[in-house]
Short mmCIF file of C-alpha atoms in Angstrom, two decimals:
data_model
loop_
_atom_site.label_atom_id
_atom_site.label_comp_id
_atom_site.label_asym_id
_atom_site.label_seq_id
_atom_site.Cartn_x
_atom_site.Cartn_y
_atom_site.Cartn_z
CA MET C 1 -27.04 -20.76 3.25
CA SER C 2 -26.96 -20.48 -0.54
CA ALA C 3 -23.81 -19.67 -2.50
CA VAL C 4 -25.14 -16.17 -3.23
CA GLY C 5 -25.83 -15.64 0.46
CA VAL C 6 -22.31 -16.75 1.39
CA ILE C 7 -20.77 -14.38 -1.13
CA LEU C 8 -22.89 -11.47 0.10
CA PHE C 9 -21.93 -12.30 3.67
CA LEU C 10 -18.23 -12.37 2.72
CA VAL C 11 -18.52 -8.99 1.01
CA VAL C 12 -20.17 -7.44 4.07
CA LEU C 13 -17.59 -9.08 6.35
CA ALA C 14 -14.74 -7.90 4.14
CA THR C 15 -16.03 -4.33 4.10
CA ALA C 16 -16.21 -4.24 7.89
CA VAL C 17 -12.80 -5.88 8.28
CA ALA C 18 -11.15 -3.61 5.72
CA THR C 19 -12.55 -0.57 7.54
CA GLY C 20 -11.10 -1.84 10.80
CA ALA C 21 -7.80 -2.73 9.17
CA ARG C 22 -7.42 0.78 7.79
CA ARG C 23 -8.32 2.34 11.14
CA TRP C 24 -5.99 0.10 13.15
CA ARG C 25 -3.27 0.13 10.46
CA ILE C 26 -3.29 -3.66 10.14
CA PRO C 27 -2.79 -5.38 6.76
CA ALA C 28 -6.25 -6.23 5.45
CA PRO C 29 -5.32 -9.74 4.11
CA SER C 30 -4.08 -10.82 7.54
CA LEU C 31 -7.19 -9.54 9.28
CA LEU C 32 -9.48 -11.06 6.63
CA VAL C 33 -7.91 -14.50 7.09
CA LEU C 34 -8.35 -14.26 10.85
CA ALA C 35 -11.94 -13.09 10.45
CA GLY C 36 -12.74 -16.00 8.13
CA LEU C 37 -11.16 -18.44 10.60
CA VAL C 38 -13.18 -17.01 13.51
CA VAL C 39 -16.44 -17.17 11.53
CA ALA C 40 -15.76 -20.78 10.52
CA LEU C 41 -15.36 -21.76 14.19
CA VAL C 42 -18.79 -20.37 15.12
CA PRO C 43 -21.25 -23.26 15.71
CA GLY C 44 -23.64 -23.61 12.82
CA ALA C 45 -21.44 -21.76 10.33
CA PRO C 46 -21.86 -23.21 6.83
CA GLU C 47 -18.99 -25.25 5.45
CA LEU C 48 -17.34 -23.69 2.44
CA HIS C 49 -15.58 -25.67 -0.26
CA ILE C 50 -14.13 -23.80 -3.21
CA THR C 51 -12.99 -25.49 -6.42
CA PRO C 52 -9.69 -24.74 -8.20
CA GLU C 53 -11.67 -23.78 -11.31
CA ILE C 54 -13.31 -20.90 -9.46
CA ILE C 55 -9.96 -19.63 -8.22
CA GLY C 56 -8.25 -20.14 -11.57
CA LEU C 57 -10.95 -18.77 -13.86
CA VAL C 58 -12.74 -16.18 -11.72
CA VAL C 59 -10.40 -14.85 -9.04
CA LEU C 60 -6.82 -15.13 -10.26
CA PRO C 61 -6.79 -13.40 -13.70
CA PRO C 62 -7.88 -9.89 -12.62
CA LEU C 63 -5.83 -10.02 -9.40
CA LEU C 64 -2.69 -11.07 -11.28
CA TYR C 65 -3.33 -8.51 -14.01
CA ALA C 66 -3.74 -5.68 -11.49
CA ALA C 67 -0.62 -6.77 -9.61
CA ALA C 68 1.38 -6.88 -12.84
CA GLU C 69 0.19 -3.41 -13.87
CA GLU C 70 1.67 -2.04 -10.64
CA LEU C 71 5.10 -3.44 -11.55
CA SER C 72 7.48 -0.88 -13.01
CA LEU C 73 9.04 -2.19 -16.21
CA ARG C 74 11.91 0.28 -15.79
CA ASP C 75 12.70 -1.02 -12.30
CA LEU C 76 12.24 -4.63 -13.43
CA ARG C 77 15.18 -4.26 -15.81
CA THR C 78 17.45 -3.45 -12.86
CA VAL C 79 16.62 -6.59 -10.86
CA TRP C 80 16.03 -9.24 -13.50
CA ARG C 81 19.12 -11.25 -12.48
CA PRO C 82 18.17 -11.76 -8.80
CA VAL C 83 14.54 -12.26 -9.85
CA THR C 84 15.63 -15.09 -12.17
CA VAL C 85 17.69 -16.70 -9.40
CA LEU C 86 14.75 -16.52 -7.00
CA ALA C 87 12.09 -17.58 -9.51
CA VAL C 88 14.05 -20.69 -10.52
CA GLY C 89 16.72 -21.53 -7.95
CA LEU C 90 14.84 -20.71 -4.76
CA VAL C 91 11.67 -22.43 -5.98
CA LEU C 92 13.59 -25.65 -6.68
CA ALA C 93 15.40 -25.46 -3.35
CA SER C 94 12.18 -24.73 -1.44
CA ALA C 95 10.36 -27.67 -3.03
CA ALA C 96 13.21 -30.02 -2.15
CA ALA C 97 13.54 -28.73 1.41
CA VAL C 98 9.81 -28.83 2.18
CA GLY C 99 9.55 -32.28 0.61
CA ALA C 100 12.37 -33.60 2.80
CA VAL C 101 10.96 -32.06 5.98
CA ALA C 102 7.42 -33.21 5.21
CA ALA C 103 8.62 -36.76 4.56
CA ALA C 104 10.42 -36.71 7.92
CA VAL C 105 7.78 -35.16 10.19
CA THR C 106 4.47 -36.16 8.55
CA PRO C 107 2.93 -39.51 7.59
CA LEU C 108 3.03 -38.46 3.92
CA PRO C 109 4.97 -40.77 1.60
CA ALA C 110 7.94 -39.23 -0.21
CA SER C 111 5.96 -38.71 -3.42
CA MET C 112 3.16 -36.76 -1.72
CA ALA C 113 5.68 -34.87 0.40
CA PHE C 114 7.24 -33.64 -2.85
CA VAL C 115 3.78 -32.62 -4.05
CA LEU C 116 3.44 -30.49 -0.90
CA GLY C 117 6.87 -29.00 -1.56
CA ALA C 118 5.96 -28.11 -5.13
CA VAL C 119 2.68 -26.53 -3.99
CA LEU C 120 4.37 -24.27 -1.41
CA ALA C 121 7.59 -23.57 -3.30
CA SER C 122 6.63 -20.21 -4.81
CA THR C 123 5.54 -16.96 -3.21
CA ASP C 124 2.11 -15.63 -4.07
CA PRO C 125 1.70 -12.43 -6.15
CA VAL C 126 -1.78 -11.66 -4.83
CA ALA C 127 -0.72 -11.84 -1.18
CA VAL C 128 2.63 -10.11 -1.73
CA THR C 129 1.02 -7.24 -3.64
CA ALA C 130 -1.81 -6.83 -1.13
CA LEU C 131 0.59 -6.78 1.83
CA GLY C 132 3.17 -4.54 0.15
CA ARG C 133 0.92 -1.70 -1.04
CA LYS C 134 1.35 0.31 2.16
CA LEU C 135 5.10 -0.30 2.58
CA ALA C 136 7.39 2.54 1.56
CA LEU C 137 10.28 0.31 0.51
CA PRO C 138 13.08 1.43 -1.82
CA GLY C 139 12.18 0.87 -5.45
CA ARG C 140 14.62 -1.97 -6.17
CA VAL C 141 13.67 -3.92 -3.03
CA GLN C 142 9.94 -3.60 -3.66
CA THR C 143 10.34 -4.47 -7.34
CA LEU C 144 12.40 -7.55 -6.47
CA VAL C 145 9.78 -8.95 -4.08
CA HIS C 146 6.94 -8.05 -6.43
CA ALA C 147 8.57 -9.42 -9.58
CA GLU C 148 9.68 -12.64 -7.92
CA SER C 149 6.13 -13.45 -6.87
CA LEU C 150 4.86 -12.75 -10.38
CA PHE C 151 7.42 -14.76 -12.35
CA ASN C 152 8.03 -17.88 -10.25
CA ASP C 153 4.80 -19.59 -11.31
CA ALA C 154 6.23 -21.44 -14.31
CA THR C 155 8.89 -23.17 -12.19
CA SER C 156 6.49 -24.22 -9.43
CA LEU C 157 3.87 -25.35 -11.96
CA VAL C 158 6.35 -27.64 -13.72
CA LEU C 159 7.44 -29.08 -10.37
CA PHE C 160 3.83 -29.59 -9.39
CA LYS C 161 3.00 -31.45 -12.60
CA VAL C 162 6.07 -33.68 -12.20
CA ALA C 163 5.20 -34.37 -8.57
CA VAL C 164 1.60 -35.24 -9.40
CA ALA C 165 2.73 -37.53 -12.22
CA VAL C 166 4.92 -39.43 -9.77
CA ALA C 167 2.56 -39.51 -6.80
CA ILE C 168 -0.80 -39.81 -8.51
CA ALA C 169 -0.37 -41.32 -11.94
CA GLY C 170 2.54 -43.58 -11.11
CA GLY C 171 4.76 -42.00 -13.74
CA THR C 172 8.51 -41.58 -13.76
CA VAL C 173 10.55 -38.39 -13.76
CA SER C 174 12.21 -37.35 -17.01
CA TRP C 175 14.14 -34.20 -16.24
CA GLN C 176 14.67 -33.53 -19.96
CA ALA C 177 10.92 -33.60 -20.47
CA ALA C 178 10.44 -31.46 -17.36
CA GLY C 179 12.91 -28.91 -18.71
CA GLY C 180 11.11 -28.83 -22.03
CA GLN C 181 7.79 -28.42 -20.26
CA PHE C 182 9.21 -25.50 -18.26
CA PHE C 183 10.24 -23.67 -21.43
CA LEU C 184 6.87 -24.45 -22.99
CA LEU C 185 4.98 -23.09 -19.99
CA ALA C 186 7.13 -20.02 -19.47
CA GLY C 187 7.99 -19.27 -23.09
CA GLY C 188 4.51 -19.98 -24.37
CA GLY C 189 3.00 -17.84 -21.65
CA ILE C 190 5.31 -14.96 -22.50
CA VAL C 191 4.52 -15.17 -26.23
CA ILE C 192 0.76 -15.37 -25.74
CA GLY C 193 0.73 -12.63 -23.12
CA ALA C 194 2.83 -10.29 -25.25
CA GLY C 195 0.81 -11.06 -28.39
CA ILE C 196 -2.56 -10.36 -26.81
CA ALA C 197 -1.16 -7.24 -25.15
CA GLY C 198 -0.15 -5.99 -28.61
CA VAL C 199 -3.64 -6.63 -29.98
CA VAL C 200 -5.27 -4.89 -27.00
CA ALA C 201 -2.92 -1.92 -27.41
CA LEU C 202 -3.98 -1.55 -31.06
CA ILE C 203 -7.63 -1.60 -30.02
CA GLN C 204 -7.05 0.94 -27.26
CA ARG C 205 -5.40 3.35 -29.69
CA ARG C 206 -8.68 3.48 -31.63
CA THR C 207 -11.06 3.58 -28.66
CA THR C 208 -12.11 6.75 -26.86
CA ASP C 209 -15.25 5.52 -25.12
CA PRO C 210 -14.61 5.01 -21.37
CA VAL C 211 -17.25 2.27 -21.17
CA LEU C 212 -15.66 0.24 -23.98
CA GLU C 213 -12.20 0.77 -22.47
CA THR C 214 -13.44 -0.49 -19.12
CA VAL C 215 -14.96 -3.59 -20.71
CA ILE C 216 -11.70 -4.25 -22.58
CA ALA C 217 -9.67 -3.88 -19.36
CA LEU C 218 -11.95 -6.29 -17.49
CA VAL C 219 -12.07 -8.89 -20.26
CA THR C 220 -8.35 -8.83 -21.14
CA PRO C 221 -6.99 -10.83 -18.15
CA TYR C 222 -9.66 -13.52 -18.57
CA ALA C 223 -9.04 -13.79 -22.31
CA VAL C 224 -5.28 -14.05 -21.81
CA TYR C 225 -5.62 -16.69 -19.09
CA VAL C 226 -8.11 -18.86 -21.00
CA LEU C 227 -6.18 -18.71 -24.29
CA ALA C 228 -2.86 -19.50 -22.60
CA ASP C 229 -4.34 -22.32 -20.56
CA GLY C 230 -6.03 -23.71 -23.66
CA ALA C 231 -2.65 -23.73 -25.42
CA HIS C 232 -1.20 -25.72 -22.46
CA THR C 233 1.09 -22.90 -21.42
CA SER C 234 1.20 -20.92 -18.19
CA GLY C 235 -1.92 -18.79 -17.90
CA VAL C 236 -0.43 -17.00 -14.90
CA THR C 237 2.73 -16.04 -16.79
CA ALA C 238 0.68 -14.86 -19.78
CA VAL C 239 -1.52 -12.63 -17.62
CA VAL C 240 1.52 -11.21 -15.83
CA VAL C 241 3.31 -10.38 -19.09
CA ALA C 242 0.20 -8.77 -20.56
CA GLY C 243 -0.33 -6.75 -17.39
CA VAL C 244 3.26 -5.49 -17.27
CA ILE C 245 3.20 -4.43 -20.94
CA LEU C 246 -0.21 -2.76 -20.89
CA GLY C 247 0.39 -1.19 -17.49
CA GLY C 248 3.53 0.51 -18.79
CA THR C 249 1.76 1.87 -21.89
CA ARG C 250 -1.63 2.87 -20.47
CA HIS C 251 -0.68 6.54 -20.13
CA ARG C 252 0.02 6.68 -23.88
CA LEU C 253 -2.98 4.64 -25.02
CA THR C 254 -5.75 6.23 -22.94
CA ASP C 255 -6.84 9.71 -21.96
CA ALA C 256 -7.45 11.17 -18.49
CA ARG C 257 -11.16 10.28 -18.29
CA ILE C 258 -10.51 6.67 -19.22
CA ARG C 259 -7.59 6.28 -16.81
CA LEU C 260 -9.60 7.65 -13.89
CA GLN C 261 -12.57 5.41 -14.66
CA LEU C 262 -10.38 2.33 -15.08
CA ASN C 263 -8.63 3.01 -11.78
CA ALA C 264 -11.97 3.41 -9.99
CA VAL C 265 -13.53 0.27 -11.48
CA TYR C 266 -10.47 -1.89 -10.92
CA ALA C 267 -10.15 -0.66 -7.33
CA VAL C 268 -13.66 -1.97 -6.62
CA VAL C 269 -13.08 -5.28 -8.43
CA ILE C 270 -9.77 -5.94 -6.70
CA PHE C 271 -11.19 -5.05 -3.30
CA LEU C 272 -14.09 -7.47 -3.71
CA LEU C 273 -12.01 -10.36 -5.07
CA GLU C 274 -9.20 -9.98 -2.54
CA SER C 275 -11.68 -9.67 0.29
CA VAL C 276 -13.56 -12.81 -0.68
CA VAL C 277 -10.51 -14.95 -1.44
CA PHE C 278 -8.61 -14.12 1.76
CA SER C 279 -11.74 -14.69 3.83
CA VAL C 280 -12.27 -18.05 2.10
CA ILE C 281 -8.76 -19.17 3.08
CA GLY C 282 -9.65 -18.75 6.75
CA LEU C 283 -13.13 -20.21 6.32
CA GLU C 284 -11.90 -23.41 4.67
CA LEU C 285 -9.39 -24.61 7.26
CA PRO C 286 -11.82 -25.94 9.93
CA ALA C 287 -13.81 -27.85 7.30
CA LEU C 288 -10.62 -29.35 5.87
CA VAL C 289 -9.44 -30.38 9.34
CA ARG C 290 -12.72 -32.21 9.96
CA ASP C 291 -12.09 -34.26 6.80
CA LEU C 292 -8.70 -35.47 8.00
CA PRO C 293 -8.31 -39.21 8.60
CA SER C 294 -7.33 -40.55 12.02
CA GLY C 295 -3.68 -40.39 13.01
CA THR C 296 -3.07 -36.86 11.72
CA ASP C 297 -3.64 -34.94 14.96
CA LEU C 298 -0.15 -33.44 14.87
CA TRP C 299 -0.86 -31.39 11.74
CA PRO C 300 -0.41 -28.00 13.52
CA LEU C 301 3.16 -28.86 14.52
CA GLN C 302 3.83 -30.33 11.09
CA ALA C 303 2.56 -27.16 9.38
CA LEU C 304 4.73 -25.07 11.69
CA ALA C 305 7.79 -27.14 10.76
CA VAL C 306 7.07 -26.64 7.04
CA ALA C 307 6.54 -22.89 7.47
CA VAL C 308 9.77 -22.49 9.46
CA THR C 309 11.61 -24.44 6.76
CA LEU C 310 10.31 -22.14 4.02
CA ILE C 311 11.20 -18.96 5.91
CA GLY C 312 14.60 -20.20 7.10
CA LEU C 313 15.67 -21.33 3.63
CA ARG C 314 14.52 -18.04 2.17
CA VAL C 315 16.61 -16.07 4.65
CA LEU C 316 19.73 -18.15 3.87
CA TRP C 317 19.10 -17.81 0.13
CA MET C 318 18.65 -14.05 0.29
CA LEU C 319 21.86 -13.27 2.18
CA PRO C 320 24.12 -13.69 -0.88
CA LEU C 321 21.57 -12.01 -3.15
CA SER C 322 21.58 -8.88 -0.97
CA ILE C 323 24.92 -8.06 -2.61
CA ALA C 324 23.07 -7.38 -5.85
CA LEU C 325 20.67 -5.03 -4.12
CA LYS C 326 23.08 -2.88 -2.13
CA PRO C 327 23.71 0.72 -3.15
CA THR C 328 27.09 1.24 -4.75
CA ASN C 329 28.35 3.44 -1.92
CA ARG C 330 27.28 1.20 0.98
CA ARG C 331 28.30 -2.17 2.32
CA VAL C 332 25.99 -5.17 2.18
CA SER C 333 23.35 -5.15 4.91
CA TRP C 334 21.59 -8.17 6.37
CA ARG C 335 18.51 -5.97 6.73
CA VAL C 336 17.72 -6.13 3.01
CA ALA C 337 17.88 -9.92 3.05
CA THR C 338 15.68 -10.08 6.15
CA VAL C 339 12.98 -7.78 4.78
CA VAL C 340 12.86 -9.47 1.38
CA SER C 341 12.75 -12.88 3.07
CA TRP C 342 9.92 -11.91 5.41
CA ALA C 343 7.91 -10.41 2.54
CA GLY C 344 7.70 -13.75 0.69
CA THR C 345 4.26 -14.89 1.81
CA ARG C 346 2.11 -17.68 0.40
CA GLY C 347 -1.51 -17.20 -0.57
CA VAL C 348 -4.04 -17.91 -3.31
CA LEU C 349 -1.87 -19.74 -5.86
CA PRO C 350 -0.65 -22.51 -3.50
CA LEU C 351 -4.22 -23.06 -2.35
CA ALA C 352 -5.43 -23.37 -5.94
CA ALA C 353 -2.66 -25.84 -6.73
CA ALA C 354 -3.45 -27.99 -3.69
CA LEU C 355 -7.15 -28.04 -4.55
CA SER C 356 -6.32 -29.23 -8.06
CA ILE C 357 -4.70 -32.45 -6.81
CA PRO C 358 -6.80 -35.31 -8.22
CA LEU C 359 -9.17 -37.11 -5.86
CA ALA C 360 -8.05 -40.57 -6.98
CA ALA C 361 -4.96 -42.29 -8.30
CA LYS C 362 -4.62 -43.71 -11.79
CA ASP C 363 -5.97 -47.09 -10.66
CA GLY C 364 -9.12 -45.44 -9.28
CA SER C 365 -8.24 -45.77 -5.61
CA ARG C 366 -8.91 -42.81 -3.30
CA LEU C 367 -5.99 -40.65 -2.19
CA PRO C 368 -6.08 -40.47 1.60
CA ASP C 369 -3.02 -38.22 1.70
CA ARG C 370 -4.71 -35.48 -0.33
CA ALA C 371 -6.64 -34.23 2.71
CA LEU C 372 -3.46 -33.77 4.76
CA VAL C 373 -1.73 -31.93 1.92
CA LEU C 374 -4.71 -29.57 1.69
CA VAL C 375 -4.70 -28.92 5.45
CA LEU C 376 -0.94 -28.35 5.63
CA THR C 377 -1.04 -26.03 2.62
CA THR C 378 -3.91 -23.97 4.03
CA ALA C 379 -2.29 -23.84 7.48
CA VAL C 380 1.04 -22.64 6.07
CA VAL C 381 -0.74 -20.02 3.95
CA ILE C 382 -2.61 -18.76 7.02
CA PHE C 383 0.60 -18.76 9.07
CA THR C 384 2.49 -16.66 6.53
CA LEU C 385 -0.41 -14.26 5.96
CA VAL C 386 -1.00 -13.73 9.67
CA VAL C 387 2.44 -13.97 11.26
CA GLN C 388 4.50 -12.44 8.46
CA GLY C 389 1.71 -10.10 7.39
CA LEU C 390 1.18 -8.61 10.86
CA THR C 391 4.91 -8.21 11.56
CA LEU C 392 6.15 -7.10 8.13
CA ALA C 393 5.47 -3.38 8.60
CA PRO C 394 7.20 -3.20 12.03
CA LEU C 395 10.14 -5.17 10.64
CA VAL C 396 10.47 -2.78 7.70
CA ALA C 397 10.30 0.18 10.06
CA ARG C 398 13.03 -1.24 12.31
CA SER C 399 15.23 -2.19 9.35
CA GLY C 400 15.86 1.41 8.39
CA LEU C 401 15.00 0.66 4.75
CA VAL C 402 11.63 2.39 4.77
CA LEU C 403 11.38 5.61 2.84
CA GLU C 404 10.29 8.35 5.21
CA PRO C 405 7.21 10.40 4.27
CA GLU C 406 9.48 13.43 4.07
CA HIS C 407 11.53 11.74 1.34
CA THR C 408 8.45 11.03 -0.75
CA ALA C 409 7.11 14.54 -0.17
CA ARG C 410 10.41 16.11 -1.25
CA GLU C 411 10.53 14.00 -4.41
CA GLU C 412 6.95 14.90 -5.32
CA ALA C 413 7.55 18.60 -4.60
CA SER C 414 10.71 18.61 -6.72
CA ALA C 415 8.87 16.91 -9.58
CA ARG C 416 5.98 19.39 -9.37
CA ASP C 417 8.48 22.26 -9.56
CA ALA C 418 10.05 20.71 -12.66
CA LEU C 419 6.63 20.42 -14.30
CA ALA C 420 5.79 24.02 -13.46
CA ARG C 421 9.11 25.27 -14.86
CA ALA C 422 8.49 23.33 -18.08
CA VAL C 423 5.14 25.08 -18.48
CA LEU C 424 6.67 28.51 -17.74
CA ALA C 425 9.35 27.92 -20.37
CA HIS C 426 6.61 27.03 -22.86
CA VAL C 427 4.69 30.19 -21.96
CA ASP C 428 7.81 32.30 -22.59
CA GLN C 429 8.09 30.77 -26.07
CA LEU C 430 4.46 31.62 -26.86
CA THR C 431 4.59 35.19 -25.53
CA GLY C 432 4.35 37.71 -28.35
CA LEU C 433 2.95 35.25 -30.87
CA GLU C 434 -0.34 36.18 -32.45
CA THR C 435 -1.65 32.64 -32.04
CA SER C 436 -2.05 33.06 -28.28
CA SER C 437 -3.89 35.54 -26.10
CA ASP C 438 -1.48 37.66 -24.04
CA VAL C 439 -4.06 37.89 -21.27
CA ALA C 440 -4.50 34.12 -21.14
CA LEU C 441 -0.72 33.58 -21.25
CA ASP C 442 -0.24 36.00 -18.38
CA ARG C 443 -2.88 34.18 -16.36
CA LEU C 444 -1.23 30.85 -17.02
CA ARG C 445 2.19 32.26 -16.08
CA ARG C 446 0.83 33.64 -12.80
CA ASN C 447 -0.89 30.31 -12.11
CA TYR C 448 2.32 28.27 -12.39
CA LEU C 449 4.46 30.88 -10.66
CA ALA C 450 2.05 30.55 -7.74
CA ARG C 451 2.59 26.78 -7.81
CA LEU C 452 6.35 27.26 -7.64
CA GLN C 453 5.88 29.57 -4.66
CA ARG C 454 3.46 27.07 -3.01
CA ASP C 455 0.64 29.61 -3.22
CA ASP C 456 -2.70 27.79 -3.45
CA GLY C 457 -4.67 30.99 -3.87
CA GLY C 458 -4.30 32.96 -7.06
CA PRO C 459 -6.49 35.50 -8.83
CA ASP C 460 -10.02 34.89 -10.00
CA GLU C 461 -10.09 33.00 -13.32
CA SER C 462 -13.47 34.41 -14.30
CA ALA C 463 -11.80 37.65 -15.44
CA PHE C 464 -9.95 35.89 -18.26
CA PRO C 465 -11.11 34.62 -21.67
CA PRO C 466 -12.30 31.09 -20.83
CA SER C 467 -11.84 29.44 -24.22
CA ALA C 468 -8.27 30.65 -24.79
CA TYR C 469 -7.21 30.12 -21.20
CA TYR C 470 -8.63 26.61 -20.90
CA ARG C 471 -7.08 25.65 -24.21
CA LEU C 472 -3.71 26.73 -22.85
CA ARG C 473 -4.36 24.78 -19.67
CA ARG C 474 -4.87 21.63 -21.70
CA GLU C 475 -1.64 22.28 -23.60
CA ALA C 476 0.11 22.76 -20.27
CA ILE C 477 -1.18 19.43 -18.96
CA THR C 478 -0.01 17.65 -22.12
CA LEU C 479 3.40 19.28 -21.73
CA GLN C 480 3.57 18.27 -18.05
CA THR C 481 2.68 14.67 -18.91
CA ALA C 482 5.59 14.53 -21.36
CA GLU C 483 7.93 16.14 -18.81
CA LEU C 484 6.79 13.68 -16.15
CA ARG C 485 7.62 10.81 -18.45
CA ARG C 486 11.08 12.27 -19.09
CA LEU C 487 11.79 12.55 -15.37
CA TYR C 488 10.75 8.95 -14.91
CA ASP C 489 12.72 7.61 -17.87
CA GLU C 490 15.84 9.40 -16.61
CA HIS C 491 15.41 7.83 -13.12
CA GLN C 492 14.86 11.21 -11.46
CA ILE C 493 11.59 10.09 -9.86
CA SER C 494 10.15 6.79 -8.68
CA ASP C 495 7.26 4.95 -10.27
CA ALA C 496 5.07 5.75 -7.27
CA THR C 497 5.71 9.47 -7.72
CA ARG C 498 5.00 9.24 -11.45
CA ARG C 499 1.68 7.51 -10.83
CA GLN C 500 0.67 10.01 -8.14
CA LEU C 501 1.45 13.07 -10.26
CA GLN C 502 -0.15 11.56 -13.35
CA HIS C 503 -3.30 10.98 -11.30
CA GLU C 504 -3.26 14.64 -10.23
CA LEU C 505 -2.85 15.76 -13.84
CA ASP C 506 -5.73 13.51 -14.91
CA LEU C 507 -7.96 15.01 -12.22
CA GLU C 508 -6.99 18.51 -13.32
CA GLU C 509 -7.69 17.75 -16.97
CA THR C 510 -11.09 16.19 -16.36
CA GLY C 511 -12.03 19.20 -14.22
CA LEU C 512 -11.60 21.61 -17.13
CA PRO C 513 -14.72 22.55 -19.13
CA ASP C 514 -14.85 21.32 -22.70
CA THR C 515 -14.36 24.37 -24.93
CA ARG C 516 -13.81 22.48 -28.17
#
């Protein structure tokens, strides 16, 4: 089967699996991995080998960018300390622990065992974001898990480069050089990401064409990644920083039509890329196992030992950090640590790192241990996506941390009432002024009074002057957007509520006829 045929097959498979996942309320990434694994075991199924360049240059940038845009910059400021501890301390500890366990239970030499530890040390933003979209976790907990997966790349990438230098190129470890490389990767990525985000923001301020805005949004993550990688800094960090900055300013830089189109286009792109990449993870494992040398038949137990080490260390690490997450009026709960620990899955990034291990050592000899590292990495990724992914929602539900639908509904209703009252106050200020039609103002007042009273009916709008009334409606939407931002900035509503209500306002605005 040709490459195009394989991709088309994966898209069709992903569409069917995603439909089933939604119907059965199962996380789509977990089901996609299982589906890919089942297809790969069918006799005659084509072997699939994906290169790290494809993952790094085609798949990762838009997925990372979309995940970063979902991160609330306001909430990030409240958890930056535990995020820093996790993104640096836990990554170092995980690499050391996995390296020690791998050296003890696998035939890998210590150097390659450390390579495996560096590959699996960090959680994966693509997997974490995909699994966490449907979880109604408290804002700080969700932001912590999300931000950790986005910002731990620089640490794991430095560890990986050091490990490869030792195991592959026969180099020696200089921790001063490693520290300098970390600051170059992280700091350089931050500078490049922020700089390009500033340039894109200037362009967006002067662009009103939805097609051009969509092209800019699709090209931006690739441009950031390529420029940062070309400057020998962290392309992942640069894309994340650009996504966080532009995601927090999109409502000010674009209008309703553009935002709705961007959301629709990106939803399709993210669905296709996530579907293909998670299916590929399952499809690759059988082919990788067939390439294993003799004497490595115990790889399933070895992968299980590595996965248990990662999860166990994460639980122990999170227990002290749960102090920073507890509400001020409640005692520390082990449930926060358990949920955050179980949400730290591995995914696309570890697989890309493992695939990028050179095929030969510096002297030209083949690396027989590379195949085992690839198999163990893929097996651990599948284990976390399937086992943790399928049990995360029930664990969150039993933990008592989940926000009930009634809580979200009350917050949204309260915010809608605040927006309606802001419009009514504005109408009172305009009443009696010659610049506004009294009939149109009365219609607008009755409209928003009906919203306060939860009355979806209302009188017929055709009896009112369309141009004056629709102009007032647009003013009201602009006023509500500003009020929504105030509620968010003052921590009266969550980021999820802000996004939902902004989407409703955008739909309302685009539904109005153009009377200009």
